[in-house]
PDB file of C-alpha atoms in Angstrom:
ATOM      1  CA  MET A 263       0.000   0.000   0.000  1.00 57.00           C
ATOM      2  CA  GLN A 264       2.911   2.361   0.714  1.00 62.00           C
ATOM      3  CA  ALA A 265       3.939   2.326  -2.931  1.00 64.00           C
ATOM      4  CA  HIS A 266       0.515   3.574  -4.064  1.00 66.00           C
ATOM      5  CA  PHE A 267      -0.020   6.131  -1.293  1.00 79.00           C
ATOM      6  CA  MET A 268       0.351   9.757  -2.403  1.00 85.00           C
ATOM      7  CA  THR A 269      -0.528  12.185   0.401  1.00 89.00           C
ATOM      8  CA  GLU A 270      -3.042  14.807  -0.725  1.00 93.00           C
ATOM      9  CA  GLU A 271      -4.097  16.137   2.665  1.00 96.00           C
ATOM     10  CA  SER A 272      -2.887  15.619   6.209  1.00 96.00           C
ATOM     11  CA  TYR A 273      -3.793  16.564   9.759  1.00 97.00           C
ATOM     12  CA  ALA A 274      -1.562  16.374  12.833  1.00 97.00           C
ATOM     13  CA  ASP A 275      -2.396  16.426  16.516  1.00 95.00           C
ATOM     14  CA  ILE A 276      -0.673  15.845  19.817  1.00 95.00           C
ATOM     15  CA  SER A 277      -2.273  14.347  22.909  1.00 92.00           C
ATOM     16  CA  LYS A 278      -0.925  13.957  26.406  1.00 93.00           C
ATOM     17  CA  GLY A 279      -2.221  11.524  28.973  1.00 86.00           C
ATOM     18  CA  HIS A 280      -1.533   8.345  30.905  1.00 80.00           C
ATOM     19  CA  GLY A 281       2.133   9.311  31.231  1.00 87.00           C
ATOM     20  CA  ARG A 282       2.785   9.558  27.513  1.00 90.00           C
ATOM     21  CA  ILE A 283       2.819  12.052  24.674  1.00 95.00           C
ATOM     22  CA  GLU A 284       1.415  10.882  21.357  1.00 95.00           C
ATOM     23  CA  HIS A 285       1.911  12.675  18.064  1.00 97.00           C
ATOM     24  CA  ARG A 286      -0.382  11.497  15.236  1.00 96.00           C
ATOM     25  CA  VAL A 287      -0.420  12.428  11.566  1.00 97.00           C
ATOM     26  CA  VAL A 288      -3.448  11.397   9.498  1.00 97.00           C
ATOM     27  CA  SER A 289      -2.822  11.476   5.739  1.00 97.00           C
ATOM     28  CA  LEU A 290      -5.335  10.940   2.937  1.00 96.00           C
ATOM     29  CA  CYS A 291      -5.038   9.662  -0.601  1.00 92.00           C
ATOM     30  CA  THR A 292      -8.080   9.920  -2.876  1.00 91.00           C
ATOM     31  CA  THR A 293      -6.264   9.516  -6.202  1.00 88.00           C
ATOM     32  CA  LEU A 294      -6.592   5.772  -6.561  1.00 84.00           C
ATOM     33  CA  ASP A 295      -5.595   5.312 -10.212  1.00 80.00           C
ATOM     34  CA  ASN A 296      -2.762   2.904  -9.352  1.00 75.00           C
ATOM     35  CA  ILE A 297      -4.906   0.739  -7.078  1.00 78.00           C
ATOM     36  CA  PRO A 298      -6.595  -2.318  -8.579  1.00 77.00           C
ATOM     37  CA  ALA A 299     -10.362  -2.025  -8.875  1.00 80.00           C
ATOM     38  CA  TRP A 300     -12.035  -2.171  -5.471  1.00 84.00           C
ATOM     39  CA  PRO A 301     -15.760  -1.440  -5.595  1.00 86.00           C
ATOM     40  CA  GLY A 302     -16.708   1.545  -3.457  1.00 90.00           C
ATOM     41  CA  LEU A 303     -13.168   2.454  -2.385  1.00 92.00           C
ATOM     42  CA  GLN A 304     -12.773   6.236  -2.310  1.00 93.00           C
ATOM     43  CA  THR A 305     -10.144   7.038   0.318  1.00 94.00           C
ATOM     44  CA  LEU A 306      -6.962   5.490   1.669  1.00 93.00           C
ATOM     45  CA  ILE A 307      -6.044   6.721   5.139  1.00 95.00           C
ATOM     46  CA  ARG A 308      -2.646   6.443   6.792  1.00 96.00           C
ATOM     47  CA  VAL A 309      -2.175   7.133  10.508  1.00 96.00           C
ATOM     48  CA  GLU A 310       1.405   7.525  11.682  1.00 97.00           C
ATOM     49  CA  SER A 311       1.771   7.715  15.441  1.00 96.00           C
ATOM     50  CA  GLN A 312       4.754   8.290  17.641  1.00 97.00           C
ATOM     51  CA  ARG A 313       4.459   7.691  21.405  1.00 95.00           C
ATOM     52  CA  GLN A 314       6.935   8.961  23.971  1.00 96.00           C
ATOM     53  CA  PHE A 315       6.766   7.416  27.428  1.00 94.00           C
ATOM     54  CA  LYS A 316       8.939   6.180  30.257  1.00 92.00           C
ATOM     55  CA  LYS A 317       9.478   2.522  31.021  1.00 91.00           C
ATOM     56  CA  GLY A 318      11.438   1.682  34.132  1.00 91.00           C
ATOM     57  CA  GLY A 319      12.443   5.336  34.378  1.00 91.00           C
ATOM     58  CA  HIS A 320      13.982   5.313  30.901  1.00 94.00           C
ATOM     59  CA  PRO A 321      12.521   7.301  27.996  1.00 94.00           C
ATOM     60  CA  CYS A 322      11.046   5.151  25.226  1.00 95.00           C
ATOM     61  CA  LEU A 323       9.799   5.926  21.747  1.00 96.00           C
ATOM     62  CA  GLU A 324       7.305   3.780  19.805  1.00 96.00           C
ATOM     63  CA  THR A 325       6.405   4.389  16.182  1.00 97.00           C
ATOM     64  CA  GLU A 326       3.465   2.783  14.398  1.00 96.00           C
ATOM     65  CA  THR A 327       1.808   3.158  10.992  1.00 96.00           C
ATOM     66  CA  ARG A 328      -1.754   1.956  10.388  1.00 94.00           C
ATOM     67  CA  TYR A 329      -3.826   2.037   7.209  1.00 93.00           C
ATOM     68  CA  TYR A 330      -7.592   2.325   6.832  1.00 93.00           C
ATOM     69  CA  ILE A 331      -9.931   2.391   3.850  1.00 93.00           C
ATOM     70  CA  ALA A 332     -13.186   4.294   3.397  1.00 94.00           C
ATOM     71  CA  SER A 333     -16.037   4.318   0.919  1.00 94.00           C
ATOM     72  CA  PHE A 334     -16.458   8.102   1.287  1.00 95.00           C
ATOM     73  CA  VAL A 335     -14.348  11.269   1.266  1.00 95.00           C
ATOM     74  CA  GLU A 336     -13.885  13.562   4.271  1.00 96.00           C
ATOM     75  CA  SER A 337     -11.192  15.884   5.544  1.00 96.00           C
ATOM     76  CA  ALA A 338      -8.122  14.433   7.237  1.00 96.00           C
ATOM     77  CA  GLU A 339      -9.229  16.080  10.486  1.00 96.00           C
ATOM     78  CA  ALA A 340     -12.680  14.427  10.281  1.00 95.00           C
ATOM     79  CA  PHE A 341     -11.088  11.011   9.692  1.00 95.00           C
ATOM     80  CA  ALA A 342      -8.744  11.631  12.646  1.00 94.00           C
ATOM     81  CA  TYR A 343     -11.749  12.208  14.921  1.00 92.00           C
ATOM     82  CA  ARG A 344     -13.590   9.175  13.517  1.00 91.00           C
ATOM     83  CA  ILE A 345     -10.611   6.900  14.110  1.00 90.00           C
ATOM     84  CA  ARG A 346     -10.041   8.239  17.647  1.00 86.00           C
ATOM     85  CA  GLY A 347     -13.769   7.766  18.315  1.00 82.00           C
ATOM     86  CA  TYR A 348     -13.588   4.152  17.184  1.00 76.00           C
ATOM     87  CA  TRP A 349     -10.726   3.430  19.567  1.00 74.00           C
ATOM     88  CA  GLY A 350     -12.666   5.202  22.324  1.00 70.00           C
ATOM     89  CA  VAL A 351     -15.479   2.689  21.868  1.00 68.00           C
ATOM     90  CA  GLU A 352     -12.958  -0.153  21.741  1.00 69.00           C
ATOM     91  CA  ASN A 353     -11.422   0.966  25.027  1.00 69.00           C
ATOM     92  CA  LYS A 354     -14.759   1.688  26.690  1.00 71.00           C
ATOM     93  CA  VAL A 355     -16.520  -1.575  25.832  1.00 75.00           C
ATOM     94  CA  HIS A 356     -14.430  -4.305  24.230  1.00 75.00           C
ATOM     95  CA  HIS A 357     -11.286  -3.783  26.282  1.00 76.00           C
ATOM     96  CA  VAL A 358     -13.297  -3.803  29.526  1.00 81.00           C
ATOM     97  CA  ARG A 359     -15.111  -6.974  28.485  1.00 82.00           C
ATOM     98  CA  ASP A 360     -11.829  -8.639  27.534  1.00 79.00           C
ATOM     99  CA  VAL A 361      -9.674  -7.572  30.471  1.00 80.00           C
ATOM    100  CA  THR A 362     -12.013  -6.952  33.416  1.00 81.00           C
ATOM    101  CA  GLN A 363     -14.597  -9.607  32.631  1.00 82.00           C
ATOM    102  CA  GLY A 364     -12.242 -12.135  31.036  1.00 81.00           C
ATOM    103  CA  GLU A 365     -14.311 -12.569  27.877  1.00 82.00           C
ATOM    104  CA  ASP A 366     -11.394 -13.700  25.691  1.00 80.00           C
ATOM    105  CA  ALA A 367     -10.336 -16.292  28.273  1.00 83.00           C
ATOM    106  CA  SER A 368     -13.854 -17.684  28.576  1.00 83.00           C
ATOM    107  CA  ARG A 369     -14.197 -21.347  27.632  1.00 87.00           C
ATOM    108  CA  ILE A 370     -17.939 -21.064  26.992  1.00 86.00           C
ATOM    109  CA  ARG A 371     -18.430 -22.333  23.436  1.00 84.00           C
ATOM    110  CA  MET A 372     -21.807 -24.092  23.174  1.00 86.00           C
ATOM    111  CA  HIS A 373     -24.496 -22.138  21.313  1.00 87.00           C
ATOM    112  CA  PRO A 374     -26.338 -20.033  22.624  1.00 92.00           C
ATOM    113  CA  LEU A 375     -24.292 -19.608  25.842  1.00 90.00           C
ATOM    114  CA  PRO A 376     -21.641 -17.206  24.409  1.00 88.00           C
ATOM    115  CA  GLN A 377     -24.396 -14.799  23.300  1.00 90.00           C
ATOM    116  CA  ILE A 378     -26.214 -15.078  26.638  1.00 92.00           C
ATOM    117  CA  PHE A 379     -23.030 -14.349  28.587  1.00 89.00           C
ATOM    118  CA  ALA A 380     -22.187 -11.413  26.286  1.00 87.00           C
ATOM    119  CA  VAL A 381     -25.608  -9.906  27.053  1.00 90.00           C
ATOM    120  CA  ALA A 382     -25.028 -10.484  30.787  1.00 88.00           C
ATOM    121  CA  ARG A 383     -21.603  -8.787  30.616  1.00 88.00           C
ATOM    122  CA  ASN A 384     -23.046  -5.791  28.753  1.00 86.00           C
ATOM    123  CA  PHE A 385     -25.912  -5.611  31.248  1.00 89.00           C
ATOM    124  CA  ALA A 386     -23.409  -5.508  34.123  1.00 87.00           C
ATOM    125  CA  LEU A 387     -21.319  -2.785  32.439  1.00 87.00           C
ATOM    126  CA  ASN A 388     -24.424  -0.682  31.792  1.00 87.00           C
ATOM    127  CA  LEU A 389     -25.506  -1.074  35.422  1.00 87.00           C
ATOM    128  CA  TYR A 390     -22.060  -0.002  36.639  1.00 88.00           C
ATOM    129  CA  ARG A 391     -22.019   3.039  34.339  1.00 86.00           C
ATOM    130  CA  SER A 392     -25.584   4.068  35.238  1.00 88.00           C
ATOM    131  CA  ASN A 393     -24.479   4.056  38.882  1.00 87.00           C
ATOM    132  CA  ALA A 394     -21.566   6.413  38.163  1.00 86.00           C
ATOM    133  CA  PHE A 395     -18.741   3.884  38.427  1.00 87.00           C
ATOM    134  CA  ASP A 396     -15.727   5.003  36.404  1.00 86.00           C
ATOM    135  CA  ASN A 397     -13.580   1.987  37.199  1.00 87.00           C
ATOM    136  CA  MET A 398     -15.296  -1.203  35.994  1.00 86.00           C
ATOM    137  CA  ALA A 399     -12.868  -3.533  37.806  1.00 86.00           C
ATOM    138  CA  GLN A 400     -13.572  -1.752  41.081  1.00 88.00           C
ATOM    139  CA  ALA A 401     -17.336  -1.885  40.431  1.00 88.00           C
ATOM    140  CA  GLU A 402     -17.128  -5.610  39.775  1.00 86.00           C
ATOM    141  CA  ARG A 403     -15.152  -6.221  42.981  1.00 86.00           C
ATOM    142  CA  ARG A 404     -17.598  -4.166  45.048  1.00 86.00           C
ATOM    143  CA  CYS A 405     -20.534  -6.107  43.633  1.00 85.00           C
ATOM    144  CA  LYS A 406     -18.867  -9.467  44.236  1.00 84.00           C
ATOM    145  CA  TYR A 407     -18.085  -8.754  47.865  1.00 84.00           C
ATOM    146  CA  GLY A 408     -20.658  -6.177  48.948  1.00 83.00           C
ATOM    147  CA  LEU A 409     -24.341  -6.897  49.284  1.00 84.00           C
ATOM    148  CA  GLU A 410     -24.995  -3.205  49.986  1.00 85.00           C
ATOM    149  CA  THR A 411     -23.479  -2.247  46.624  1.00 84.00           C
ATOM    150  CA  LEU A 412     -25.661  -4.807  44.836  1.00 80.00           C
ATOM    151  CA  LYS A 413     -28.768  -3.510  46.603  1.00 84.00           C
ATOM    152  CA  ARG A 414     -27.918   0.059  45.596  1.00 82.00           C
ATOM    153  CA  ILE A 415     -27.256  -0.884  41.962  1.00 80.00           C
ATOM    154  CA  PHE A 416     -30.550  -2.742  41.669  1.00 81.00           C
ATOM    155  CA  ARG A 417     -32.305   0.031  43.622  1.00 80.00           C
ATOM    156  CA  MET A 418     -33.471  -2.390  46.312  1.00 74.00           C
ATOM    157  CA  LYS A 419     -32.571  -0.054  49.138  1.00 62.00           C
TER     158      LYS A 419
END
C-alpha cells in the first residue's frame, strides 16, 4: 500500500495523557488510479503515530503506521476524529469486556451460551455506568463482595 499512497491532505495532533505524549499524523489519498479495482473504495487513510513514554524510568519511543480504507471522502481532520472515536469505543466496551470480565479467556463455546453471557456482561457494564462507576474492575469487585453495593445498583434499598 505504501507504494501507491500519495498524500493529498494531512492533519496532525498531539495528545498527552496516561504518562505519555502521542503525536499522530493522518494522511489521505483519494487519487486511486494505481490501485486495482475495489468497488466503493474512495479514500486510503494512513495514521502515523509516535508515542513517547517512560518505562522503568527510561525514555522510550514507539512508532506505528496503520492504514484504513473508506467508501467516502472527508477531511483528514474528520477522519482523525472518527478513528479516535472508534478506539474510544474499543477501550470503553471491548477492552473492559476482555480484560475486566475475562471474555477472551472464557471457555464457553456451546451455542447459545456465548451470546447469553455477552448480554449479561453488557448488562453488568451498563448497570455499573448508570451508577456512576468510572472503574469497571472496582465496580465488579464491590458487587462481588458487597451486598450493599448490589442492593444500591438494583435500587433495592
